[in-house]
Structure formats: structure tokens, C-alpha cells
Amino acid sequence: MAMVMVVTILVIVSLLLKVAYETISCYWLTPLRIKKIMEMQGVGGPKPRFFSGNILDMASLVSKTTSHDMKTISHDIVGRLLPHFLLWSSQYGKRFVYWNGTEPRLCLTETELIKEFLSKCSTVSGRSWQQRQGSKHFIGGGLLMANAQDWYHQRHIVAPAFAGDRLKGYAGHMVECTKEMLQSLQNALDSGRNEVEIGEYMTKLTADIISRTEFGTSYHKGKKIFHLLKVLQTRCAQASRHLCFPGSRYFPSKYNREIKSLKMEVERLLMEIIQSRKDCVEIGRSESYGSDLLGMLLNEMEKKNSLDLQLVMDECKTFFFAGHETTALLLTWTVMLLASNPSWQQKVRDEIKTICNDSGIPSLDQLSKLTLVSPNIPLLSLFFSYKYLRFIICGH
């Protein structure tokens, strides 16, 4: 009995020592070693704090630069949104290392060096542990967070869904969603509102388009999934701020409990849609899983005999995340620039009126003829007719 207790104690002590060593190595020894190696190569950077690295420094700098409104509209917003990059590049040169918690970040500003890195190190570079862990419950192991061979494999599965001819087939959805958004703007004006938050309308527009193109007939359920993902994105971002502290992802905190609940609900809804597609194919009601993004993804995976339902759900969440926010921001920025440059408003109106003969919505064949609009405004906005574009800019 005594021998068993001694062995048990030794096992517990060895486990504790192992955990202690790995913790010390992760939070002190390894960062110190990396810092020394980089300094030997002439690459410096701001001094990191224990646990948090330079996170607090970055937060403080961003807080100062964004505490007041911009005096003028300018494309040069790096100093406002990423002031730490400008400060540290002036202090440490064109390449420097800063720390996001215990993870080093190498900032490169030399074009040739960036090209060399992307060409020679693409197979070993990718998303870091903190990035993958912070988004694990949000977009999981989708293409956006995949590394190395996983990325290569998933890219070949997803790529066919974004072929040019297939994307053109979504034009009808884009037009329909745009009309609905414009009608909601008209309703707001008719109700007596003099101002609208155009960013909210653009976000709703792109979310509606992604919902329809990704889930087709399950459009309304897709909108519910989108809403849950927006909340989940916020909660994961809040929780990821504490990833630099040991074991924080296991704490039964409010954020972690809510994240788990939201993730389960999103995946339940996704699984319902996926299962309904599978049932239709299995009972012979349909020959394929559908022509929307989800259907094409399922079809491609079946062709390659790699139907991983968790991966399908992660890719669906990735489509939502990557497919709507960037486009909504670009549309909002475009409308703002047109609203602040009346001469360009008129040039764009005249071009659309000439190409489309003031007939309404541009056709797909007419899009390539829009020389002023096409290089600067994403595909969604090209479906605005002359009168629609005038309405969005001027409100009439």
C-alpha cells in the first residue's frame, strides 16, 4: 500500500514538474531564445511584458489615435488604426519583432523580402496557434485557418464553387437583394428620416446575398445562422484577448459558456440543412446536393470521397465570415467617397446611363463595359442601375 502511494505521489510530482517546465518554457524561455536569435540577426523590437507581450502597448496606442474623429476623409488611415506599426518601424527599422502575448510577430515592409518569404516559406508558414485557437469555435478548421497540406487539400475542394461561370449564376440573387435593400432605404426616407447609417444597409445587403447564394432555398435559416455567427464572432474576439494567460480557454467564464452555446446552435442549424440535402439525394428526390455554395461544396467533397461534415460546417461559417464583411466595408467606403466627390458621382451616373441606356439594372454583358466603376467597386455594386446609384448617393 505504501509503495502504491509513493508511486502515485511520484507520478503526480512528475506531472506537476512537467507542466511547470512547459509553462516556464512557453512563457519565458522560448520567447527569450527567439528574442536573442532575432537580435543576433539585427532584428529588434519593443520589449515584451510577461504574459501579455506588447498587447497593452498596442491597445493604448490605438485608443489614443481613435479617441477623436478624423478631421478629413483620407485613404491614409494606417496611422490611425495601426499606430504601433508606424511607431515601431521608425524606432527599429523596416523589419522588427513584436509580441502578441507569447507569440512573436515579424513585421516586414520590404517588398522583395516579402516576395521571397511568400515564395520559399509558404508551405511552413500559416496561422499561428493563437489565431487558430481564437477562431476555433467561430470558423473552426475552415480554409481561412488551415495550414500547409490541410490548406492545399481544402483549397482544391472549395475552388470549383468559385469558378467564374458559377458566380455569374448568382447575379439574380444579387439583384433581388439589392432591390430589397433599396426599398428599405426608400421606406426609411418615406417615414421622415433625414439620415441613415449606410453601413448597416450594406452589411444587411451582403449578408442577404451570402445567405441566398450559400443556402438557396434555406435562405431564412441562413439569415438566422448569420446573426448567431455575428454574436459568436464578437464573443470569440473578446475571449481571445485572454489566450496569453495559461489555461484561460478552460475557465468556466461567461464568454466561454456563451461561446459553447452559440457554437452548438449554429452547428445544429447547419446540420439540419446539410442533412436535408443528404436525405433528398439518398431517397432519389434529387441527383445532386444543389447548385448553391453549400450544394457545390457537398458535391465536390463527395467526388473526392472526403465528405467530412464538420469540415463542411466550418467552410460554411468561413464563407459567411469572409464573404460579407469585407464587401460591406468596401461598398460603404465607395458610397462615402462618391458622396463626398460630386464630380465623380456625375461621371459614374453618366457612364451607367450611357452603357445601360437608362434601362435599369445592368446585365452581366454590360459590366465589363463600365470602365469607371469596375476597377473600383465590387461586383455587388455593379448591379445598381443609374437611378439606384443616384438614390443611394443623393437620397432621391
mmCIF file of N, CA, C and O in Angstrom, residues 285-364:
data_model
loop_
_atom_site.group_PDB
_atom_site.id
_atom_site.type_symbol
_atom_site.label_atom_id
_atom_site.label_comp_id
_atom_site.label_asym_id
_atom_site.label_seq_id
_atom_site.Cartn_x
_atom_site.Cartn_y
_atom_site.Cartn_z
ATOM 1 N N ARG A 285 -34.827 11.906 -54.543
ATOM 2 C CA ARG A 285 -35.614 13.080 -54.910
ATOM 3 C C ARG A 285 -34.765 14.062 -55.704
ATOM 4 O O ARG A 285 -35.287 14.878 -56.471
ATOM 5 N N SER A 286 -33.447 14.023 -55.518
ATOM 6 C CA SER A 286 -32.543 14.928 -56.232
ATOM 7 C C SER A 286 -31.284 14.166 -56.617
ATOM 8 O O SER A 286 -30.861 13.239 -55.915
ATOM 9 N N GLU A 287 -30.689 14.545 -57.758
ATOM 10 C CA GLU A 287 -29.475 13.895 -58.219
ATOM 11 C C GLU A 287 -28.220 14.532 -57.648
ATOM 12 O O GLU A 287 -27.136 13.964 -57.735
ATOM 13 N N SER A 288 -28.340 15.741 -57.103
ATOM 14 C CA SER A 288 -27.180 16.426 -56.519
ATOM 15 C C SER A 288 -27.606 17.135 -55.241
ATOM 16 O O SER A 288 -28.790 17.147 -54.890
ATOM 17 N N TYR A 289 -26.631 17.720 -54.568
ATOM 18 C CA TYR A 289 -26.908 18.407 -53.303
ATOM 19 C C TYR A 289 -27.387 19.840 -53.503
ATOM 20 O O TYR A 289 -27.682 20.535 -52.538
ATOM 21 N N GLY A 290 -27.432 20.299 -54.748
ATOM 22 C CA GLY A 290 -27.898 21.653 -55.011
ATOM 23 C C GLY A 290 -26.869 22.459 -55.782
ATOM 24 O O GLY A 290 -25.704 22.063 -55.932
ATOM 25 N N SER A 291 -27.287 23.629 -56.284
ATOM 26 C CA SER A 291 -26.404 24.476 -57.085
ATOM 27 C C SER A 291 -25.880 25.687 -56.315
ATOM 28 O O SER A 291 -25.132 26.489 -56.860
ATOM 29 N N ASP A 292 -26.285 25.834 -55.039
ATOM 30 C CA ASP A 292 -25.749 26.937 -54.242
ATOM 31 C C ASP A 292 -24.373 26.545 -53.711
ATOM 32 O O ASP A 292 -23.863 25.454 -53.990
ATOM 33 N N LEU A 293 -23.746 27.434 -52.956
ATOM 34 C CA LEU A 293 -22.384 27.169 -52.475
ATOM 35 C C LEU A 293 -22.312 25.914 -51.615
ATOM 36 O O LEU A 293 -21.382 25.123 -51.727
ATOM 37 N N LEU A 294 -23.283 25.739 -50.726
ATOM 38 C CA LEU A 294 -23.297 24.543 -49.881
ATOM 39 C C LEU A 294 -23.428 23.286 -50.727
ATOM 40 O O LEU A 294 -22.715 22.297 -50.514
ATOM 41 N N GLY A 295 -24.345 23.307 -51.690
ATOM 42 C CA GLY A 295 -24.534 22.146 -52.550
ATOM 43 C C GLY A 295 -23.291 21.804 -53.341
ATOM 44 O O GLY A 295 -22.905 20.623 -53.455
ATOM 45 N N MET A 296 -22.627 22.825 -53.894
ATOM 46 C CA MET A 296 -21.420 22.584 -54.673
ATOM 47 C C MET A 296 -20.292 22.045 -53.795
ATOM 48 O O MET A 296 -19.514 21.189 -54.214
ATOM 49 N N LEU A 297 -20.224 22.532 -52.557
ATOM 50 C CA LEU A 297 -19.201 22.049 -51.636
ATOM 51 C C LEU A 297 -19.433 20.568 -51.309
ATOM 52 O O LEU A 297 -18.497 19.764 -51.318
ATOM 53 N N LEU A 298 -20.677 20.203 -51.052
ATOM 54 C CA LEU A 298 -21.010 18.800 -50.774
ATOM 55 C C LEU A 298 -20.732 17.925 -51.991
ATOM 56 O O LEU A 298 -20.202 16.806 -51.868
ATOM 57 N N ASN A 299 -21.074 18.422 -53.177
ATOM 58 C CA ASN A 299 -20.824 17.658 -54.402
ATOM 59 C C ASN A 299 -19.338 17.414 -54.630
ATOM 60 O O ASN A 299 -18.917 16.310 -54.989
ATOM 61 N N GLU A 300 -18.524 18.468 -54.408
ATOM 62 C CA GLU A 300 -17.082 18.328 -54.618
ATOM 63 C C GLU A 300 -16.473 17.360 -53.613
ATOM 64 O O GLU A 300 -15.609 16.553 -53.960
ATOM 65 N N MET A 301 -16.929 17.415 -52.380
ATOM 66 C CA MET A 301 -16.388 16.514 -51.361
ATOM 67 C C MET A 301 -16.767 15.063 -51.659
ATOM 68 O O MET A 301 -15.972 14.146 -51.428
ATOM 69 N N GLU A 302 -17.979 14.872 -52.152
ATOM 70 C CA GLU A 302 -18.408 13.507 -52.480
ATOM 71 C C GLU A 302 -17.589 12.955 -53.644
ATOM 72 O O GLU A 302 -17.221 11.779 -53.665
ATOM 73 N N LYS A 303 -17.286 13.813 -54.631
ATOM 74 C CA LYS A 303 -16.463 13.374 -55.763
ATOM 75 C C LYS A 303 -15.096 12.890 -55.289
ATOM 76 O O LYS A 303 -14.536 11.940 -55.821
ATOM 77 N N LYS A 304 -14.555 13.577 -54.277
ATOM 78 C CA LYS A 304 -13.217 13.239 -53.783
ATOM 79 C C LYS A 304 -13.280 12.244 -52.626
ATOM 80 O O LYS A 304 -12.263 11.996 -51.962
ATOM 81 N N ASN A 305 -14.471 11.713 -52.371
ATOM 82 C CA ASN A 305 -14.659 10.729 -51.293
ATOM 83 C C ASN A 305 -14.139 11.230 -49.952
ATOM 84 O O ASN A 305 -13.463 10.517 -49.207
ATOM 85 N N SER A 306 -14.424 12.489 -49.671
ATOM 86 C CA SER A 306 -13.945 13.070 -48.404
ATOM 87 C C SER A 306 -15.041 13.922 -47.763
ATOM 88 O O SER A 306 -14.830 15.083 -47.436
ATOM 89 N N LEU A 307 -16.224 13.325 -47.614
ATOM 90 C CA LEU A 307 -17.362 14.056 -47.061
ATOM 91 C C LEU A 307 -17.237 14.135 -45.538
ATOM 92 O O LEU A 307 -17.733 13.287 -44.795
ATOM 93 N N ASP A 308 -16.552 15.166 -45.076
ATOM 94 C CA ASP A 308 -16.355 15.432 -43.654
ATOM 95 C C ASP A 308 -17.368 16.504 -43.242
ATOM 96 O O ASP A 308 -17.219 17.683 -43.599
ATOM 97 N N LEU A 309 -18.402 16.132 -42.488
ATOM 98 C CA LEU A 309 -19.488 17.061 -42.161
ATOM 99 C C LEU A 309 -19.006 18.218 -41.291
ATOM 100 O O LEU A 309 -19.493 19.344 -41.435
ATOM 101 N N GLN A 310 -18.055 17.968 -40.393
ATOM 102 C CA GLN A 310 -17.525 19.056 -39.573
ATOM 103 C C GLN A 310 -16.797 20.065 -40.443
ATOM 104 O O GLN A 310 -16.929 21.280 -40.256
ATOM 105 N N LEU A 311 -16.041 19.573 -41.416
ATOM 106 C CA LEU A 311 -15.333 20.466 -42.325
ATOM 107 C C LEU A 311 -16.323 21.256 -43.178
ATOM 108 O O LEU A 311 -16.112 22.444 -43.454
ATOM 109 N N VAL A 312 -17.415 20.601 -43.609
ATOM 110 C CA VAL A 312 -18.439 21.298 -44.389
ATOM 111 C C VAL A 312 -19.002 22.459 -43.584
ATOM 112 O O VAL A 312 -19.157 23.580 -44.084
ATOM 113 N N MET A 313 -19.315 22.215 -42.311
ATOM 114 C CA MET A 313 -19.866 23.271 -41.460
ATOM 115 C C MET A 313 -18.849 24.395 -41.255
ATOM 116 O O MET A 313 -19.202 25.584 -41.289
ATOM 117 N N ASP A 314 -17.577 24.030 -41.073
ATOM 118 C CA ASP A 314 -16.532 25.051 -40.893
ATOM 119 C C ASP A 314 -16.368 25.900 -42.148
ATOM 120 O O ASP A 314 -16.169 27.118 -42.065
ATOM 121 N N GLU A 315 -16.448 25.271 -43.321
ATOM 122 C CA GLU A 315 -16.329 26.027 -44.568
ATOM 123 C C GLU A 315 -17.537 26.953 -44.753
ATOM 124 O O GLU A 315 -17.395 28.081 -45.244
ATOM 125 N N CYS A 316 -18.727 26.487 -44.369
ATOM 126 C CA CYS A 316 -19.920 27.337 -44.461
ATOM 127 C C CYS A 316 -19.759 28.580 -43.588
ATOM 128 O O CYS A 316 -20.090 29.696 -43.996
ATOM 129 N N LYS A 317 -19.240 28.394 -42.386
ATOM 130 C CA LYS A 317 -19.020 29.535 -41.482
ATOM 131 C C LYS A 317 -17.940 30.458 -42.038
ATOM 132 O O LYS A 317 -18.041 31.683 -41.900
ATOM 133 N N THR A 318 -16.937 29.868 -42.672
ATOM 134 C CA THR A 318 -15.879 30.678 -43.280
ATOM 135 C C THR A 318 -16.429 31.521 -44.425
ATOM 136 O O THR A 318 -16.079 32.697 -44.574
ATOM 137 N N PHE A 319 -17.304 30.932 -45.265
ATOM 138 C CA PHE A 319 -17.926 31.686 -46.360
ATOM 139 C C PHE A 319 -18.649 32.908 -45.817
ATOM 140 O O PHE A 319 -18.555 34.011 -46.359
ATOM 141 N N PHE A 320 -19.393 32.702 -44.744
ATOM 142 C CA PHE A 320 -20.131 33.811 -44.144
ATOM 143 C C PHE A 320 -19.176 34.906 -43.689
ATOM 144 O O PHE A 320 -19.362 36.083 -43.983
ATOM 145 N N PHE A 321 -18.159 34.512 -42.941
ATOM 146 C CA PHE A 321 -17.239 35.479 -42.349
ATOM 147 C C PHE A 321 -16.450 36.229 -43.418
ATOM 148 O O PHE A 321 -16.370 37.456 -43.406
ATOM 149 N N ALA A 322 -15.874 35.473 -44.361
ATOM 150 C CA ALA A 322 -15.010 36.088 -45.368
ATOM 151 C C ALA A 322 -15.800 36.733 -46.496
ATOM 152 O O ALA A 322 -15.273 37.571 -47.216
ATOM 153 N N GLY A 323 -17.064 36.341 -46.655
ATOM 154 C CA GLY A 323 -17.802 36.766 -47.818
ATOM 155 C C GLY A 323 -18.642 38.007 -47.678
ATOM 156 O O GLY A 323 -19.088 38.558 -48.675
ATOM 157 N N HIS A 324 -18.883 38.447 -46.455
ATOM 158 C CA HIS A 324 -19.811 39.571 -46.353
ATOM 159 C C HIS A 324 -19.182 40.829 -45.770
ATOM 160 O O HIS A 324 -19.411 41.920 -46.264
ATOM 161 N N GLU A 325 -18.343 40.695 -44.749
ATOM 162 C CA GLU A 325 -17.886 41.884 -44.031
ATOM 163 C C GLU A 325 -16.978 42.765 -44.883
ATOM 164 O O GLU A 325 -17.150 43.988 -44.932
ATOM 165 N N THR A 326 -16.014 42.139 -45.568
ATOM 166 C CA THR A 326 -15.082 42.934 -46.383
ATOM 167 C C THR A 326 -15.815 43.659 -47.508
ATOM 168 O O THR A 326 -15.532 44.823 -47.807
ATOM 169 N N THR A 327 -16.774 42.953 -48.142
ATOM 170 C CA THR A 327 -17.530 43.569 -49.236
ATOM 171 C C THR A 327 -18.410 44.699 -48.725
ATOM 172 O O THR A 327 -18.532 45.750 -49.368
ATOM 173 N N ALA A 328 -19.014 44.500 -47.553
ATOM 174 C CA ALA A 328 -19.862 45.549 -46.969
ATOM 175 C C ALA A 328 -19.043 46.800 -46.658
ATOM 176 O O ALA A 328 -19.479 47.932 -46.913
ATOM 177 N N LEU A 329 -17.840 46.607 -46.131
ATOM 178 C CA LEU A 329 -16.978 47.753 -45.822
ATOM 179 C C LEU A 329 -16.553 48.477 -47.095
ATOM 180 O O LEU A 329 -16.517 49.716 -47.136
ATOM 181 N N LEU A 330 -16.226 47.706 -48.136
ATOM 182 C CA LEU A 330 -15.801 48.318 -49.392
ATOM 183 C C LEU A 330 -16.955 49.090 -50.039
ATOM 184 O O LEU A 330 -16.756 50.189 -50.569
ATOM 185 N N LEU A 331 -18.154 48.538 -49.988
ATOM 186 C CA LEU A 331 -19.319 49.240 -50.520
ATOM 187 C C LEU A 331 -19.582 50.529 -49.752
ATOM 188 O O LEU A 331 -19.868 51.576 -50.345
ATOM 189 N N THR A 332 -19.492 50.452 -48.432
ATOM 190 C CA THR A 332 -19.726 51.641 -47.600
ATOM 191 C C THR A 332 -18.701 52.727 -47.900
ATOM 192 O O THR A 332 -19.039 53.904 -48.041
ATOM 193 N N TRP A 333 -17.443 52.313 -48.016
ATOM 194 C CA TRP A 333 -16.366 53.268 -48.314
ATOM 195 C C TRP A 333 -16.578 53.886 -49.700
ATOM 196 O O TRP A 333 -16.395 55.091 -49.901
ATOM 197 N N THR A 334 -17.005 53.070 -50.660
ATOM 198 C CA THR A 334 -17.247 53.559 -52.015
ATOM 199 C C THR A 334 -18.356 54.603 -52.041
ATOM 200 O O THR A 334 -18.220 55.669 -52.660
ATOM 201 N N VAL A 335 -19.465 54.285 -51.376
ATOM 202 C CA VAL A 335 -20.587 55.225 -51.329
ATOM 203 C C VAL A 335 -20.172 56.526 -50.640
ATOM 204 O O VAL A 335 -20.546 57.623 -51.071
ATOM 205 N N MET A 336 -19.382 56.406 -49.572
ATOM 206 C CA MET A 336 -18.932 57.604 -48.861
ATOM 207 C C MET A 336 -18.054 58.470 -49.768
ATOM 208 O O MET A 336 -18.203 59.705 -49.813
ATOM 209 N N LEU A 337 -17.148 57.838 -50.510
ATOM 210 C CA LEU A 337 -16.277 58.601 -51.409
ATOM 211 C C LEU A 337 -17.076 59.271 -52.525
ATOM 212 O O LEU A 337 -16.815 60.415 -52.887
ATOM 213 N N LEU A 338 -18.047 58.554 -53.072
ATOM 214 C CA LEU A 338 -18.890 59.152 -54.113
ATOM 215 C C LEU A 338 -19.710 60.304 -53.550
ATOM 216 O O LEU A 338 -19.896 61.333 -54.213
ATOM 217 N N ALA A 339 -20.202 60.138 -52.318
ATOM 218 C CA ALA A 339 -20.996 61.201 -51.701
ATOM 219 C C ALA A 339 -20.167 62.442 -51.427
ATOM 220 O O ALA A 339 -20.679 63.562 -51.435
ATOM 221 N N SER A 340 -18.873 62.270 -51.216
ATOM 222 C CA SER A 340 -18.010 63.414 -50.910
ATOM 223 C C SER A 340 -17.306 63.971 -52.143
ATOM 224 O O SER A 340 -16.547 64.933 -52.037
ATOM 225 N N ASN A 341 -17.548 63.354 -53.316
ATOM 226 C CA ASN A 341 -16.942 63.827 -54.568
ATOM 227 C C ASN A 341 -18.023 63.937 -55.645
ATOM 228 O O ASN A 341 -18.191 63.036 -56.477
ATOM 229 N N PRO A 342 -18.760 65.039 -55.648
ATOM 230 C CA PRO A 342 -19.882 65.210 -56.594
ATOM 231 C C PRO A 342 -19.491 65.046 -58.056
ATOM 232 O O PRO A 342 -20.285 64.541 -58.856
ATOM 233 N N SER A 343 -18.283 65.469 -58.423
ATOM 234 C CA SER A 343 -17.879 65.360 -59.827
ATOM 235 C C SER A 343 -17.800 63.896 -60.257
ATOM 236 O O SER A 343 -18.193 63.538 -61.379
ATOM 237 N N TRP A 344 -17.294 63.023 -59.367
ATOM 238 C CA TRP A 344 -17.218 61.603 -59.688
ATOM 239 C C TRP A 344 -18.603 60.965 -59.667
ATOM 240 O O TRP A 344 -18.861 60.017 -60.409
ATOM 241 N N GLN A 345 -19.475 61.470 -58.818
ATOM 242 C CA GLN A 345 -20.866 60.997 -58.854
ATOM 243 C C GLN A 345 -21.428 61.143 -60.263
ATOM 244 O O GLN A 345 -22.014 60.212 -60.818
ATOM 245 N N GLN A 346 -21.231 62.326 -60.815
ATOM 246 C CA GLN A 346 -21.811 62.606 -62.134
ATOM 247 C C GLN A 346 -21.157 61.754 -63.219
ATOM 248 O O GLN A 346 -21.835 61.273 -64.138
ATOM 249 N N LYS A 347 -19.833 61.568 -63.123
ATOM 250 C CA LYS A 347 -19.140 60.734 -64.107
ATOM 251 C C LYS A 347 -19.673 59.310 -64.088
ATOM 252 O O LYS A 347 -19.902 58.698 -65.145
ATOM 253 N N VAL A 348 -19.871 58.761 -62.870
ATOM 254 C CA VAL A 348 -20.375 57.398 -62.747
ATOM 255 C C VAL A 348 -21.802 57.308 -63.267
ATOM 256 O O VAL A 348 -22.161 56.368 -63.990
ATOM 257 N N ARG A 349 -22.639 58.300 -62.925
ATOM 258 C CA ARG A 349 -24.019 58.313 -63.413
ATOM 259 C C ARG A 349 -24.054 58.334 -64.949
ATOM 260 O O ARG A 349 -24.812 57.593 -65.578
ATOM 261 N N ASP A 350 -23.226 59.220 -65.521
ATOM 262 C CA ASP A 350 -23.222 59.353 -66.985
ATOM 263 C C ASP A 350 -22.789 58.057 -67.656
ATOM 264 O O ASP A 350 -23.354 57.652 -68.684
ATOM 265 N N GLU A 351 -21.769 57.390 -67.075
ATOM 266 C CA GLU A 351 -21.288 56.146 -67.678
ATOM 267 C C GLU A 351 -22.365 55.065 -67.616
ATOM 268 O O GLU A 351 -22.635 54.373 -68.619
ATOM 269 N N ILE A 352 -23.000 54.913 -66.454
ATOM 270 C CA ILE A 352 -24.039 53.890 -66.309
ATOM 271 C C ILE A 352 -25.213 54.192 -67.235
ATOM 272 O O ILE A 352 -25.771 53.293 -67.873
ATOM 273 N N LYS A 353 -25.562 55.476 -67.348
ATOM 274 C CA LYS A 353 -26.673 55.871 -68.213
ATOM 275 C C LYS A 353 -26.349 55.565 -69.669
ATOM 276 O O LYS A 353 -27.217 55.092 -70.432
ATOM 277 N N THR A 354 -25.094 55.799 -70.067
ATOM 278 C CA THR A 354 -24.694 55.555 -71.455
ATOM 279 C C THR A 354 -24.664 54.069 -71.779
ATOM 280 O O THR A 354 -25.192 53.622 -72.799
ATOM 281 N N ILE A 355 -24.039 53.288 -70.904
ATOM 282 C CA ILE A 355 -23.877 51.854 -71.161
ATOM 283 C C ILE A 355 -25.215 51.120 -71.078
ATOM 284 O O ILE A 355 -25.521 50.248 -71.893
ATOM 285 N N CYS A 356 -26.025 51.490 -70.093
ATOM 286 C CA CYS A 356 -27.269 50.752 -69.858
ATOM 287 C C CYS A 356 -28.474 51.396 -70.527
ATOM 288 O O CYS A 356 -29.611 50.908 -70.368
ATOM 289 N N ASN A 357 -28.246 52.499 -71.218
ATOM 290 C CA ASN A 357 -29.336 53.209 -71.903
ATOM 291 C C ASN A 357 -30.459 53.594 -70.942
ATOM 292 O O ASN A 357 -31.637 53.630 -71.329
ATOM 293 N N ASP A 358 -30.081 53.853 -69.701
ATOM 294 C CA ASP A 358 -31.046 54.258 -68.678
ATOM 295 C C ASP A 358 -32.195 53.253 -68.556
ATOM 296 O O ASP A 358 -33.335 53.598 -68.264
ATOM 297 N N SER A 359 -31.848 51.972 -68.817
ATOM 298 C CA SER A 359 -32.896 50.943 -68.840
ATOM 299 C C SER A 359 -33.117 50.271 -67.488
ATOM 300 O O SER A 359 -34.024 49.465 -67.352
ATOM 301 N N GLY A 360 -32.303 50.564 -66.510
ATOM 302 C CA GLY A 360 -32.473 49.914 -65.209
ATOM 303 C C GLY A 360 -31.218 49.194 -64.788
ATOM 304 O O GLY A 360 -30.139 49.762 -64.754
ATOM 305 N N ILE A 361 -31.335 47.917 -64.496
ATOM 306 C CA ILE A 361 -30.231 47.131 -63.941
ATOM 307 C C ILE A 361 -29.278 46.673 -65.038
ATOM 308 O O ILE A 361 -29.714 46.108 -66.046
ATOM 309 N N PRO A 362 -27.976 46.890 -64.875
ATOM 310 C CA PRO A 362 -27.014 46.432 -65.880
ATOM 311 C C PRO A 362 -27.042 44.914 -66.012
ATOM 312 O O PRO A 362 -27.205 44.204 -65.033
ATOM 313 N N SER A 363 -26.870 44.419 -67.212
ATOM 314 C CA SER A 363 -26.773 42.983 -67.433
ATOM 315 C C SER A 363 -25.322 42.551 -67.216
ATOM 316 O O SER A 363 -24.406 43.378 -67.153
ATOM 317 N N LEU A 364 -25.105 41.244 -67.141
ATOM 318 C CA LEU A 364 -23.745 40.740 -66.954
ATOM 319 C C LEU A 364 -22.843 41.145 -68.114
ATOM 320 O O LEU A 364 -21.654 41.429 -67.918
#
